[in-house]
Structures are given as structure tokens and as C-alpha cells.
Coordinates of C-alpha atoms in Angstrom, one line a residue:
Chain A
M13 CA 32.7 8.7 -28.5
T14 CA 34.4 9.8 -25.6
S15 CA 37.5 7.8 -26.9
R16 CA 38.2 10.4 -29.2
I17 CA 38.8 12.9 -26.4
N18 CA 42.3 12.7 -25.3
H19 CA 42.2 15.6 -22.2
F20 CA 39.2 16.3 -20.1
P21 CA 39.0 20.0 -18.9
G22 CA 39.2 20.4 -15.4
T23 CA 40.6 18.7 -12.6
S24 CA 39.8 14.8 -11.6
L25 CA 38.6 14.4 -8.0
N26 CA 39.2 10.6 -6.2
E27 CA 38.3 9.3 -2.6
Q28 CA 41.9 10.6 -1.6
D29 CA 41.4 14.0 -2.4
F30 CA 38.3 14.2 0.3
A31 CA 40.0 12.3 2.5
D32 CA 43.2 15.0 2.4
G33 CA 41.0 17.8 3.0
K34 CA 41.5 18.9 -0.7
V35 CA 37.5 19.5 -1.1
L36 CA 35.8 21.4 1.2
F37 CA 32.8 19.9 2.9
V38 CA 30.4 20.8 5.7
H39 CA 29.7 17.9 7.7
D40 CA 26.8 17.9 10.6
A41 CA 24.7 15.8 12.4
L42 CA 20.8 16.3 13.5
K43 CA 20.4 16.3 17.3
A44 CA 16.7 14.8 17.2
E45 CA 15.2 13.6 20.3
Y46 CA 11.7 12.8 20.7
A47 CA 9.2 11.2 23.7
W48 CA 5.8 10.1 22.0
D49 CA 3.1 10.8 24.4
T50 CA 1.6 7.0 23.6
G51 CA -2.3 8.6 24.7
I52 CA -5.5 6.8 25.4
A53 CA -5.9 4.3 22.4
I54 CA -1.8 3.2 22.2
G55 CA -1.4 3.6 25.7
T56 CA -3.9 1.3 27.2
Y57 CA -2.6 -1.5 24.0
L58 CA 1.1 -0.9 25.6
A59 CA -0.4 -2.0 28.8
G60 CA -2.4 -4.5 27.9
L61 CA 1.0 -6.3 26.2
K62 CA 2.8 -5.8 29.0
R63 CA -0.2 -8.4 30.9
G64 CA 0.1 -10.7 27.8
V65 CA -3.1 -9.2 26.3
I66 CA -3.7 -8.0 22.7
L67 CA -6.4 -5.4 22.8
G68 CA -8.8 -4.5 19.3
A69 CA -11.0 -1.2 19.4
H70 CA -14.6 -2.1 18.6
C71 CA -17.1 0.6 16.5
R72 CA -20.4 -1.1 17.3
H73 CA -21.6 1.3 14.2
C74 CA -19.6 0.0 12.0
R75 CA -18.9 -3.2 13.7
K76 CA -15.5 -3.5 12.9
T77 CA -12.6 -4.4 15.6
V78 CA -9.0 -2.6 15.0
V79 CA -5.5 -3.8 16.8
P80 CA -4.3 -1.4 17.5
P81 CA -6.9 0.1 19.4
R82 CA -7.7 3.9 18.7
T83 CA -10.5 6.5 19.9
V84 CA -11.7 7.0 16.8
C85 CA -13.1 4.8 13.9
E86 CA -11.6 6.3 10.8
W87 CA -14.4 4.8 8.5
C88 CA -17.5 6.9 10.5
F89 CA -15.5 9.5 12.7
R90 CA -16.9 8.2 16.1
P91 CA -15.6 7.9 19.1
M92 CA -14.0 4.3 19.7
S93 CA -14.1 3.8 23.6
E94 CA -15.0 -0.8 24.0
Y95 CA -11.6 -2.6 24.3
I96 CA -11.5 -5.9 23.8
P97 CA -9.0 -8.8 23.9
L98 CA -8.6 -10.6 21.6
Q99 CA -6.3 -14.0 20.3
D100 CA -2.6 -14.4 20.1
T101 CA -3.3 -16.3 17.2
G102 CA -4.0 -15.9 13.8
T103 CA -3.4 -16.0 9.7
V104 CA -0.9 -14.4 7.9
N105 CA -2.9 -11.3 5.7
T106 CA 0.3 -10.4 4.0
F107 CA 4.5 -11.1 5.0
S108 CA 7.8 -10.1 3.4
L109 CA 11.3 -11.7 3.0
C110 CA 13.5 -9.2 3.4
Y111 CA 17.4 -9.6 3.2
V112 CA 18.7 -5.9 4.0
T113 CA 18.1 -4.6 7.9
W114 CA 16.7 -1.7 9.2
D115 CA 21.0 -0.6 9.5
V116 CA 21.8 -1.4 5.8
R117 CA 23.4 -4.8 6.2
R118 CA 22.6 -7.5 4.2
I119 CA 21.9 -10.3 5.8
K120 CA 21.4 -14.4 4.6
E121 CA 19.2 -15.7 6.6
P122 CA 15.8 -12.9 5.8
E123 CA 13.9 -10.8 8.7
I124 CA 10.1 -11.5 8.8
P125 CA 7.9 -9.1 8.6
A126 CA 4.4 -9.6 8.4
V127 CA 0.5 -8.4 9.0
I128 CA -1.1 -11.0 11.1
T129 CA -5.2 -10.9 11.1
L130 CA -5.7 -12.0 14.7
D131 CA -8.6 -14.2 15.9
G132 CA -11.1 -11.9 17.5
A133 CA -10.4 -9.2 14.6
S134 CA -13.2 -8.4 12.7
Q135 CA -11.8 -8.9 8.6
L136 CA -12.2 -5.1 7.8
G137 CA -14.0 -5.5 4.6
P138 CA -14.9 -8.0 1.8
A139 CA -11.8 -7.1 0.3
S140 CA -8.6 -8.3 1.4
L141 CA -7.1 -4.9 1.4
F142 CA -9.5 -3.8 4.5
M143 CA -8.5 -7.0 6.4
G144 CA -6.9 -5.1 9.7
G145 CA -4.0 -7.2 11.5
I146 CA -1.2 -6.6 13.6
M147 CA 1.9 -5.5 12.4
H148 CA 5.0 -8.1 13.3
K149 CA 7.8 -10.1 12.7
L150 CA 7.2 -14.2 11.7
G151 CA 10.4 -16.3 13.5
E152 CA 11.1 -20.2 14.7
V153 CA 10.0 -20.6 10.8
N154 CA 11.4 -21.9 7.4
P155 CA 11.8 -18.8 5.0
E156 CA 10.7 -20.9 2.2
Q157 CA 7.3 -22.3 4.0
V158 CA 5.3 -19.0 5.0
H159 CA 2.5 -17.9 2.9
I160 CA -0.5 -16.3 2.9
G161 CA -3.6 -17.9 5.2
M162 CA -0.9 -19.3 7.7
R163 CA -1.5 -19.9 10.6
V164 CA 0.4 -18.5 13.3
K165 CA 0.6 -17.8 17.1
A166 CA 2.6 -14.9 19.5
V167 CA 5.8 -15.9 21.1
W168 CA 5.5 -13.5 24.4
K169 CA 8.9 -11.7 26.3
P170 CA 8.6 -14.0 29.8
E171 CA 6.3 -12.0 31.8
K172 CA 9.1 -10.4 34.2
E173 CA 11.4 -8.9 30.9
R174 CA 7.9 -7.0 29.5
E175 CA 8.4 -3.6 29.3
G176 CA 4.7 -2.1 27.8
A177 CA 5.6 -2.0 24.0
I178 CA 5.3 -3.9 20.7
T179 CA 9.1 -6.0 21.3
D180 CA 6.9 -7.3 24.4
I181 CA 5.7 -9.7 21.9
L182 CA 8.7 -11.3 20.4
Y183 CA 7.4 -12.6 16.6
F184 CA 4.8 -15.0 15.5
K185 CA 5.5 -18.7 14.9
P186 CA 3.5 -21.2 13.4
L187 CA 0.7 -23.0 14.4
P188 CA 1.1 -27.2 14.9
K189 CA -0.8 -28.6 12.5
E190 CA -3.0 -30.1 15.6
E191 CA -3.9 -26.9 16.6
A192 CA -3.9 -24.6 13.2
Chain B
M22 CA -16.7 43.3 -0.5
N23 CA -15.5 39.5 -1.6
K24 CA -17.5 36.4 0.1
E25 CA -16.1 33.7 -1.6
V26 CA -15.1 31.9 1.2
A27 CA -16.3 31.7 4.6
I28 CA -14.8 30.0 8.3
I29 CA -18.3 28.0 9.3
G30 CA -16.5 26.1 12.1
V31 CA -13.5 26.5 14.7
G32 CA -12.5 24.0 17.2
W33 CA -9.3 23.4 19.3
S34 CA -7.8 21.4 21.9
G35 CA -5.0 21.1 24.8
F36 CA -3.2 24.6 24.9
H37 CA -1.5 23.8 27.6
P38 CA 2.5 23.1 28.6
S39 CA 2.1 19.4 27.9
T40 CA -0.7 17.0 27.4
P41 CA 0.2 14.0 28.2
E42 CA -2.8 12.1 28.8
V43 CA -3.7 12.6 25.0
S44 CA -1.3 11.2 21.8
Y45 CA -0.7 13.8 19.3
K46 CA -3.4 12.1 17.1
E47 CA -6.2 11.9 20.1
L48 CA -5.4 15.6 20.5
M49 CA -6.4 16.6 16.2
Y50 CA -9.5 14.6 17.0
A51 CA -10.9 16.4 20.1
A52 CA -10.2 19.7 17.8
A53 CA -11.6 18.2 14.6
V54 CA -14.9 17.1 16.4
R55 CA -15.1 20.4 18.0
A56 CA -14.8 22.0 14.6
Y57 CA -16.9 19.8 12.8
A58 CA -19.5 20.0 15.1
D59 CA -19.7 24.1 15.7
A60 CA -19.8 23.9 11.6
G61 CA -22.6 21.2 11.5
V62 CA -21.1 19.2 8.7
D63 CA -19.8 15.6 8.9
P64 CA -16.3 15.1 7.8
R65 CA -17.2 11.7 6.3
R66 CA -19.8 13.3 4.1
D67 CA -19.2 16.9 3.5
I68 CA -15.5 18.1 3.7
E69 CA -14.0 17.7 0.8
S70 CA -10.8 18.0 1.2
F71 CA -8.6 18.8 4.1
V72 CA -5.0 20.2 5.0
T73 CA -2.8 20.0 7.5
V74 CA 0.8 22.2 8.1
A75 CA 3.0 19.8 10.2
E76 CA 6.9 20.0 9.9
D77 CA 8.5 16.4 9.5
F78 CA 11.6 17.4 12.1
I79 CA 8.7 19.2 14.6
E80 CA 6.9 15.6 14.1
G81 CA 9.7 13.4 14.2
T82 CA 8.2 11.5 11.6
S83 CA 9.5 11.9 7.9
I84 CA 6.5 12.1 5.4
F85 CA 4.5 12.8 8.1
D86 CA 1.4 13.7 5.4
E87 CA 1.0 9.8 6.1
Y88 CA -0.8 10.3 9.9
V89 CA -2.9 13.1 9.9
P90 CA -6.2 11.3 7.8
D91 CA -7.7 8.9 10.0
Q92 CA -8.4 11.0 13.2
L93 CA -9.4 14.3 11.2
G94 CA -12.1 12.1 9.1
A95 CA -10.0 11.9 6.0
A96 CA -9.6 8.0 5.2
L97 CA -10.0 7.8 1.4
K98 CA -10.3 12.2 0.8
S99 CA -7.8 14.5 -0.5
V100 CA -5.9 15.3 1.7
H101 CA -2.4 17.2 1.5
T102 CA 0.0 18.4 4.3
I103 CA 2.7 21.6 3.5
T104 CA 5.4 22.8 5.7
G105 CA 4.0 26.2 6.7
D106 CA 2.3 28.4 9.2
G107 CA -0.8 27.9 10.1
L108 CA -2.2 30.8 7.9
H109 CA -0.6 29.5 4.6
G110 CA -2.5 26.3 5.8
L111 CA -5.6 28.7 5.3
A112 CA -4.7 30.4 2.2
T113 CA -4.2 26.7 1.0
A114 CA -7.7 25.7 1.5
Y115 CA -9.1 28.5 0.4
M116 CA -7.7 28.2 -2.9
L117 CA -9.1 24.9 -3.0
I118 CA -12.4 26.5 -2.5
R119 CA -11.2 29.0 -5.3
T120 CA -10.9 26.4 -7.8
G121 CA -14.6 26.0 -7.4
V122 CA -13.8 22.0 -7.2
F123 CA -14.4 21.8 -3.7
D124 CA -17.1 23.6 -1.6
V125 CA -16.2 22.2 2.0
V126 CA -12.7 22.0 3.2
A127 CA -11.0 21.5 7.0
V128 CA -7.5 22.9 8.1
E129 CA -5.7 21.5 11.0
G130 CA -2.6 22.8 13.3
H131 CA -0.9 21.3 16.0
S132 CA 1.5 21.6 18.5
K133 CA 3.4 18.2 20.9
A134 CA 6.2 20.3 21.5
S135 CA 6.2 18.9 24.9
N136 CA 6.8 15.4 23.2
I137 CA 10.6 16.9 21.7
Q138 CA 13.6 16.8 23.8
T139 CA 15.6 19.2 21.6
L140 CA 13.5 21.3 20.1
D141 CA 16.4 24.7 19.9
S142 CA 18.6 21.9 18.4
I143 CA 15.4 21.2 15.8
V144 CA 15.4 25.3 15.3
G145 CA 18.7 25.3 15.2
H146 CA 18.9 22.5 11.8
A147 CA 16.7 25.6 9.9
Q148 CA 19.9 27.7 9.8
D149 CA 22.3 27.8 7.3
P150 CA 23.9 24.5 7.4
V151 CA 27.3 25.8 5.9
L152 CA 27.5 29.6 6.4
N153 CA 25.9 29.8 10.3
R154 CA 25.2 26.7 12.0
P155 CA 28.9 26.2 12.2
L156 CA 29.1 29.6 14.5
R157 CA 26.9 26.9 16.9
L158 CA 24.7 29.8 18.0
N159 CA 21.2 29.3 19.5
T160 CA 18.8 30.1 16.6
H161 CA 17.5 32.6 19.4
F162 CA 20.4 34.9 18.2
V163 CA 18.7 36.1 14.9
A164 CA 16.1 37.6 17.2
G165 CA 18.5 39.1 19.3
L166 CA 20.2 40.8 15.9
E167 CA 16.8 42.1 15.2
M168 CA 16.0 43.9 18.1
Q169 CA 18.7 45.8 18.4
R170 CA 18.8 46.9 15.0
Y171 CA 15.0 47.6 15.3
L172 CA 14.9 49.8 18.1
H173 CA 18.1 51.8 17.1
D174 CA 16.4 52.7 14.1
S175 CA 12.9 53.1 15.7
G176 CA 13.8 54.7 18.7
S177 CA 12.0 52.2 20.1
S178 CA 12.6 51.6 23.7
L179 CA 13.3 48.9 26.1
E180 CA 10.6 49.8 28.0
Q181 CA 8.1 49.5 25.6
C182 CA 8.9 46.3 24.7
A183 CA 8.3 44.4 27.9
A184 CA 5.2 46.6 28.0
V185 CA 4.1 44.3 25.3
V186 CA 4.4 41.5 27.7
V187 CA 3.0 43.2 29.8
K188 CA -0.2 44.1 28.2
N189 CA -0.4 40.4 26.6
R190 CA 0.0 38.4 29.3
H191 CA -2.7 40.6 31.3
N192 CA -4.9 40.3 28.2
A193 CA -4.6 36.4 28.8
L194 CA -6.2 36.7 32.1
K195 CA -9.2 37.0 30.7
N196 CA -8.2 33.7 28.2
P197 CA -9.4 30.9 29.3
L198 CA -7.4 29.2 26.8
A199 CA -4.2 30.5 28.1
S200 CA -1.1 29.3 30.0
Y201 CA 1.5 32.4 31.0
S202 CA -1.6 34.7 31.6
A203 CA 0.0 37.2 34.7
N204 CA 0.0 40.6 36.1
L205 CA 3.5 42.0 35.5
T206 CA 5.7 44.7 35.4
A207 CA 7.5 46.6 33.5
E208 CA 9.6 46.3 35.3
D209 CA 9.3 42.3 36.4
V210 CA 10.2 41.4 32.8
M211 CA 13.5 43.6 32.2
Q212 CA 15.0 42.2 35.5
G213 CA 14.0 38.8 33.7
P214 CA 16.9 36.4 32.6
P215 CA 18.6 37.5 29.9
L216 CA 18.3 35.7 26.3
A217 CA 19.8 37.4 23.6
W218 CA 20.0 40.4 24.4
P219 CA 18.6 43.1 24.2
L220 CA 16.1 40.3 24.1
G221 CA 15.2 38.9 27.1
R222 CA 13.4 35.3 28.3
L223 CA 10.3 36.9 29.4
E224 CA 9.6 38.8 25.9
T225 CA 9.9 35.4 24.2
A226 CA 6.2 33.2 23.7
T227 CA 7.0 30.1 25.7
P228 CA 5.5 26.5 23.4
V229 CA 2.6 24.6 24.2
D230 CA 0.6 21.6 23.3
G231 CA -2.4 22.1 21.1
S232 CA -4.8 21.4 18.0
V233 CA -7.0 23.8 16.3
V234 CA -9.0 22.8 13.4
I235 CA -10.9 25.7 10.9
V236 CA -13.9 24.6 8.4
L237 CA -14.1 26.8 5.5
A238 CA -17.3 27.0 3.1
S239 CA -17.7 28.0 -0.4
G240 CA -19.8 31.1 -0.2
R241 CA -23.1 29.1 -1.6
K242 CA -22.4 26.1 0.8
A243 CA -22.0 28.7 3.6
A244 CA -25.2 30.2 3.4
E245 CA -26.8 27.0 3.3
L246 CA -24.6 25.6 6.4
S247 CA -24.0 28.4 8.5
D248 CA -26.0 31.3 11.0
N249 CA -22.8 33.5 11.7
P250 CA -20.1 32.9 8.5
V251 CA -16.7 34.7 9.2
W252 CA -15.5 35.7 5.2
I253 CA -11.8 35.6 4.2
A254 CA -12.3 39.5 2.8
G255 CA -7.9 38.8 1.8
M256 CA -5.1 36.6 2.1
G257 CA -1.5 37.4 1.6
W258 CA 1.7 35.8 2.3
C259 CA 5.2 36.3 1.6
N260 CA 8.8 36.0 2.0
G261 CA 11.8 38.0 2.5
S262 CA 15.7 36.6 2.2
A263 CA 16.6 33.7 4.2
S264 CA 20.4 35.1 4.2
L265 CA 21.6 36.7 7.8
E266 CA 24.2 38.6 6.2
S267 CA 21.6 40.5 3.5
R268 CA 18.2 40.7 4.9
E269 CA 16.4 43.6 6.2
W270 CA 17.1 44.0 10.1
S271 CA 15.3 47.2 11.3
T272 CA 12.3 46.5 9.1
L273 CA 9.6 43.8 7.8
P274 CA 9.2 44.2 4.0
Y275 CA 7.7 40.5 3.9
V276 CA 5.0 41.2 6.5
E277 CA 4.7 44.4 4.4
K278 CA 4.3 42.6 1.0
A279 CA 2.1 40.1 2.1
A280 CA -0.2 42.6 4.2
Q281 CA -0.4 44.8 0.9
M282 CA -1.5 41.9 -1.2
A283 CA -4.5 40.6 1.7
Y284 CA -5.0 44.8 2.0
R285 CA -5.9 44.7 -2.1
Q286 CA -7.9 42.1 -1.9
A287 CA -10.0 42.6 0.9
G288 CA -10.3 46.7 -0.5
I289 CA -8.3 48.2 2.3
G290 CA -6.7 51.2 1.8
D291 CA -6.2 52.6 5.6
P292 CA -6.3 49.7 7.8
W293 CA -6.2 51.5 11.3
D294 CA -9.2 53.6 10.4
E295 CA -11.0 49.9 8.1
V296 CA -9.8 46.9 10.3
D297 CA -11.1 46.9 14.7
F298 CA -8.5 44.9 16.4
A299 CA -5.8 42.7 15.1
E300 CA -4.1 39.1 16.7
I301 CA -0.3 39.4 15.4
D302 CA 2.8 38.0 16.0
D303 CA 4.3 38.0 19.5
T304 CA 6.6 35.4 19.1
Y305 CA 9.0 37.7 20.6
A306 CA 8.2 41.5 22.5
Y307 CA 9.1 43.7 20.1
K308 CA 7.6 41.7 17.0
E309 CA 4.2 42.5 17.9
L310 CA 5.4 46.4 17.8
Q311 CA 7.5 46.0 14.7
S312 CA 4.8 44.1 12.6
L313 CA 2.3 46.8 13.6
E314 CA 4.4 49.1 11.7
A315 CA 5.1 46.5 8.5
L316 CA 1.3 45.9 8.7
G317 CA 0.6 49.7 8.4
I318 CA -1.5 50.4 11.1
C319 CA 1.2 52.7 12.3
A320 CA 4.1 54.5 10.6
F321 CA 7.6 52.8 11.6
G322 CA 8.5 54.0 15.0
E323 CA 4.9 54.7 16.5
A324 CA 3.9 51.5 17.7
G325 CA 5.9 51.6 21.0
E326 CA 5.0 55.3 21.7
L327 CA 1.2 54.1 21.0
L328 CA 1.2 51.2 23.0
M329 CA 2.2 53.0 25.8
Q330 CA -0.7 55.2 25.5
G331 CA -2.7 51.9 25.3
A332 CA -3.7 52.4 21.8
F333 CA -3.8 48.6 21.2
D334 CA -5.2 47.8 24.6
P335 CA -8.2 45.8 24.4
Y336 CA -10.3 49.0 25.3
G337 CA -7.6 50.7 22.9
E338 CA -8.5 52.6 19.9
F339 CA -6.9 49.8 18.0
P340 CA -7.0 46.4 19.9
V341 CA -3.8 44.1 19.3
N342 CA -3.7 40.6 20.6
A343 CA -6.9 40.4 22.8
S344 CA -6.2 37.5 23.5
G345 CA -2.9 37.1 25.1
G346 CA -1.2 36.2 22.0
S347 CA 1.1 33.7 21.7
L348 CA 3.3 35.4 24.9
G349 CA -0.1 35.2 26.6
V350 CA -1.2 32.2 25.6
G351 CA 2.0 30.2 24.4
H352 CA 3.4 29.3 21.3
L353 CA 1.5 26.7 19.3
L354 CA 4.4 26.2 16.7
D355 CA 3.6 25.9 13.6
A356 CA -0.3 26.3 14.5
T357 CA 0.0 29.4 15.9
G358 CA -1.5 31.0 12.6
L359 CA -4.6 29.0 13.3
H360 CA -4.8 30.0 17.2
R361 CA -4.4 33.8 16.3
A362 CA -7.6 33.3 13.5
L363 CA -9.2 31.1 16.1
E364 CA -9.6 34.3 18.2
A365 CA -10.3 36.2 15.1
V366 CA -13.3 34.2 14.6
L367 CA -14.2 34.1 17.9
Q368 CA -14.6 38.2 18.5
L369 CA -15.9 38.4 14.5
R370 CA -18.3 35.8 15.8
G371 CA -19.1 37.7 19.5
E372 CA -18.5 34.6 21.4
A373 CA -14.8 35.5 22.5
G374 CA -16.4 35.8 26.4
A375 CA -14.7 37.2 29.0
H376 CA -11.8 39.3 26.5
Q377 CA -14.7 40.2 23.9
I378 CA -13.9 43.2 22.0
E379 CA -17.3 45.2 21.7
D380 CA -18.1 46.2 18.3
V381 CA -16.3 45.0 15.6
H382 CA -16.7 43.8 12.1
T383 CA -13.1 43.4 10.4
G384 CA -10.2 42.1 12.1
L385 CA -6.1 41.2 10.8
V386 CA -4.6 38.3 11.3
Q387 CA -0.9 38.1 10.8
S388 CA 1.9 35.8 12.0
W389 CA 5.3 34.6 11.1
R390 CA 7.0 31.5 10.3
G391 CA 9.7 32.3 13.9
V392 CA 13.7 32.4 13.9
P393 CA 15.4 32.4 11.5
T394 CA 13.2 32.7 8.6
T395 CA 11.7 35.6 7.0
S396 CA 7.9 33.9 6.0
A397 CA 4.8 35.4 6.9
A398 CA 1.3 35.2 6.1
V399 CA -1.5 37.9 6.6
A400 CA -5.5 37.2 6.6
I401 CA -9.0 39.9 6.7
F402 CA -11.9 38.4 8.7
D403 CA -15.3 40.2 8.1
N404 CA -18.8 39.3 9.5
Q405 CA -20.4 41.3 7.3
E406 CA -22.3 43.3 9.8
G407 CA -20.6 46.6 9.5

């Protein structure tokens, strides 16, 4: 249809017109800085990571354990104040192979986010939808071999470098067959 | 009188300049537990829908709705967040109940102002990005412009504005929730550092952290659950022109319209006669005077004189901000409207403690979203004992 039109009305634009300031626009950047109080539950969790321990919170009423810990059980709304140390081993609940980074670069070797059900944390319901687990990344693994149900173990930062952050765990790697 | 929706529970937590011991989620949980216990409800069983008020830039989290259900007992329930003042949240909950679909609804608002390292910059992003932001002015300038024109047109004085601060911070001495209670003189206030002249720093409310949760119920359910329901007799809200270039500077037509909407529903003809007290906007001291006039509690230009005569004192003819308001208690960002509502509910139940006003039946609550907005809401509460 457009092939029959010889002349478009108006003025066409190209990128150079923007660079030359022929097109007016306003640029502004958001200066937004926050320092979130971690509070009781997450503060305790992060202090645990610094010591190399993953803590979960247990609800006696629901008989469920969640990681990271929280001060309220989302199912029964009772306070949760019982922290229990969990194993740093677990089972892959779900994962993805990501070929675009946080700052939007394409990469050849994928990053592998995974939700890992830790040993010692209860399965939160009969359906896998309700299984709790720690959200982290997998490493030292061939992406093609990652699968749901894979047994993994945390790789920690050296103790002196830990700062009480989720990154005190570098990633989870596959457990050797004999330990799985 | 409108008996469709009642407030049956209130709860709060925090109300401190900083709350490093708890996360915002834990702050919300503490307020929610109190409100639900006050209402005698189990959120998992009884509350059918939840409304929160939050602004993503303030929270530092995009799509903040996602982070509210767990600590309110709202997991896998009807939940939504609106970017508005607490009273907008209350209006939304009111409407949810009026649909007939829900009988019990909770509203939450909170401030973790102490966690925002660049609050003035965040507020600056409410300015028009093309026309106003390039001038690089701290957003308090909008209040300076408004106060200047308001004083010029109304004949109100700097002394009268300073007297609002003296009254509210003095009222706050009797309010255990207040962070900024003080015995000051008008002289002290006027000699404070300037902010956006004629506006002074001491005439500007200081942010605090805190959370407020309010539980609402239908008339039928309120009769079943509550011995001391506070009825929402009317609710109104309105926005004026966002344009700094063309807005009305000396009066607040949007507050006037919001009030008319609420008065119409509540059947109020003359608020001075028919309302017993008010908890209203005092983000900046002059706003209390300007709002009183827009609310029709007195004529334009009269509020300052009435204030000086003591009419708005806790024992005056029409107590205003007996709680201490935002100047005395602290400003809770978007939860501010819920703070004012909380104070009005406590008054109407006779539970305000040392700052209780005697013999109150009808209360007025009004709030504003702050500079540079022209966004206001008004609620009329009634304890039906009048």
C-alpha cells in the first residue's frame, strides 16, 4: 500500500538529529538511595550466614520451617520465634539457564538461578508449589546436567571475607554421587 | 445517619524517628496484630480483603504490592496496594464493603522514612520533569510559594502560623505516640532556621517511622463483632490542578470539594456546629489554617484569629489536632491519613487518654499528600452516641 505513496507528509528524523540537538528532549536520573533495616528475622539470618550457618524459622502450629526466617507464619499468622539451623545441602526444586545478565548483556555461559529445598526445612505442602527453599545460584556445574531433584551443597566465601549477606554463599554446587 | 461501614479495630507500631530494630515488614506485623486483636478478628479466617497504601519510590521496591501480604495475614487472599494517602486507602476499603462483596476489610499504611537516604530527592521526582525539575529547587519551595500567597490574601500573620506549631507540639506532650512534643513560644518558632521563606524549618513536620492498620466492617458484621464501632459517615477525595503555573495558591479548592463530598454523605450542613473536633493536615503550619478555611469550619482569613483566641485548643470550641498532629507526632509519609484516622477513632471511643476531648460524637479527618500535590481526602467519623 505504501508503495503507491511518493511523498510522506512531515519531517523524518534520524538518530543524528537527536545527537545534534535538533529534537528537544529532557534527560533526568533518579537519585534514590535506601538503607533497609534488616530487622529481627532477616538480621538473625544474615548474622547466621556470617558464621556459616543457614537458619530457618519453625512454626510449631503449622509444623513448617521456612528459610529465610520470618517473625510471622504466613499461614496461621502466629509469631515465629524458633530459629533452627539447617543443612547447607539440599535438592533443586526449580532452576533456569539465564543468557542475559542483570545489566542486560548477552553471555555464552549461562547464570543458573535455582530454588533449593534445604535438608532440614520441611516441605511446606503436599504440592511442589508450596515447597520452600533458598533462592541462590548454581556453580561448578555443566548447565546441560542441571535437573530438578539434583542434590547440591553450598560453597561458602572464606570465613574472613563474609559480611553477613546472602552473597556469603557464593553458589551451590552438585554433591558428589557418594554423598548425594 | 449512614450506618453502612464501621471501623472496628485500630493498631499501630513504631512512631519513632528511626526504628532500626525492626524491618518494615515487622513494623507492619506489629500494627496488624494489635488492630486484629482490637477488632477481635482472625485475619486468616475473618478478613476478606486487604488494602495497603504505598509509593514505590518511597519503598525503594518496584511493584511494592508483592511485599505486603505475608505480614498482614493476607497470603492467598484479595490484596491490592494503591499509591495514595492513607485516607484514600480507607476510602477504597469503604467502597469494597459498600459493594456488598466483602464484610471485613483491613487497611494498612506505613513509613520507614529513616531508611530513605535521599528523601528530598525522591520527593523532587514528584515535580514535572520537563518544566519544573530542571530549575533544581528543593520541593519545599512549593510550600513557600503557597504560604506567601496565602498570607498575602488572607491577612493571616507569621505569628499565627507559628502559633499552630506551639499548639500542636504542646498538645503532643500528652500523646505517648508523639516524637516531637515540646513547650515552645511563637518567638522560638519564628527564630528557627528558614526553609523556604516565609516558611521556617520549625513550621515543617519531621518524618517518623511507623505503621497503622485499621479494620473496617459492614454494618451487619460490625454489630456482631464490636461493642464500640466508629461509623464512617462520609468520605470524600479530590485532586486540584497539578500545574504550579496555573493552580490556585491562596485557597484549597480540592480540600473544599473533598469536604463537600464527605459532608453531603454525612448530612452535615455546618461543620462548626455539627462536628466536635478535627485531625487535619499540618504538614506545614500554615496548612492547618488554610485547611480549616477550605473545610468550611471558618471563613477565609478567619482561622488565624480564631486560633489566637484559643478556639482550636483541646479545651476550645473546636479542638484541632489535639493529638499533636504531624508537627507534634511526626509525619508518617503516606500513612499520615491513617494516623489522623487512628487519633479520631481513639477520641470517639473515649480511649485517647491524657489528650481525650470530652463529650465527642462526630470527628473530621483530613489529609493531603504533600508537596507538590493538590491531592486531599476527608472523612467524617461518628460514634452514634450523639
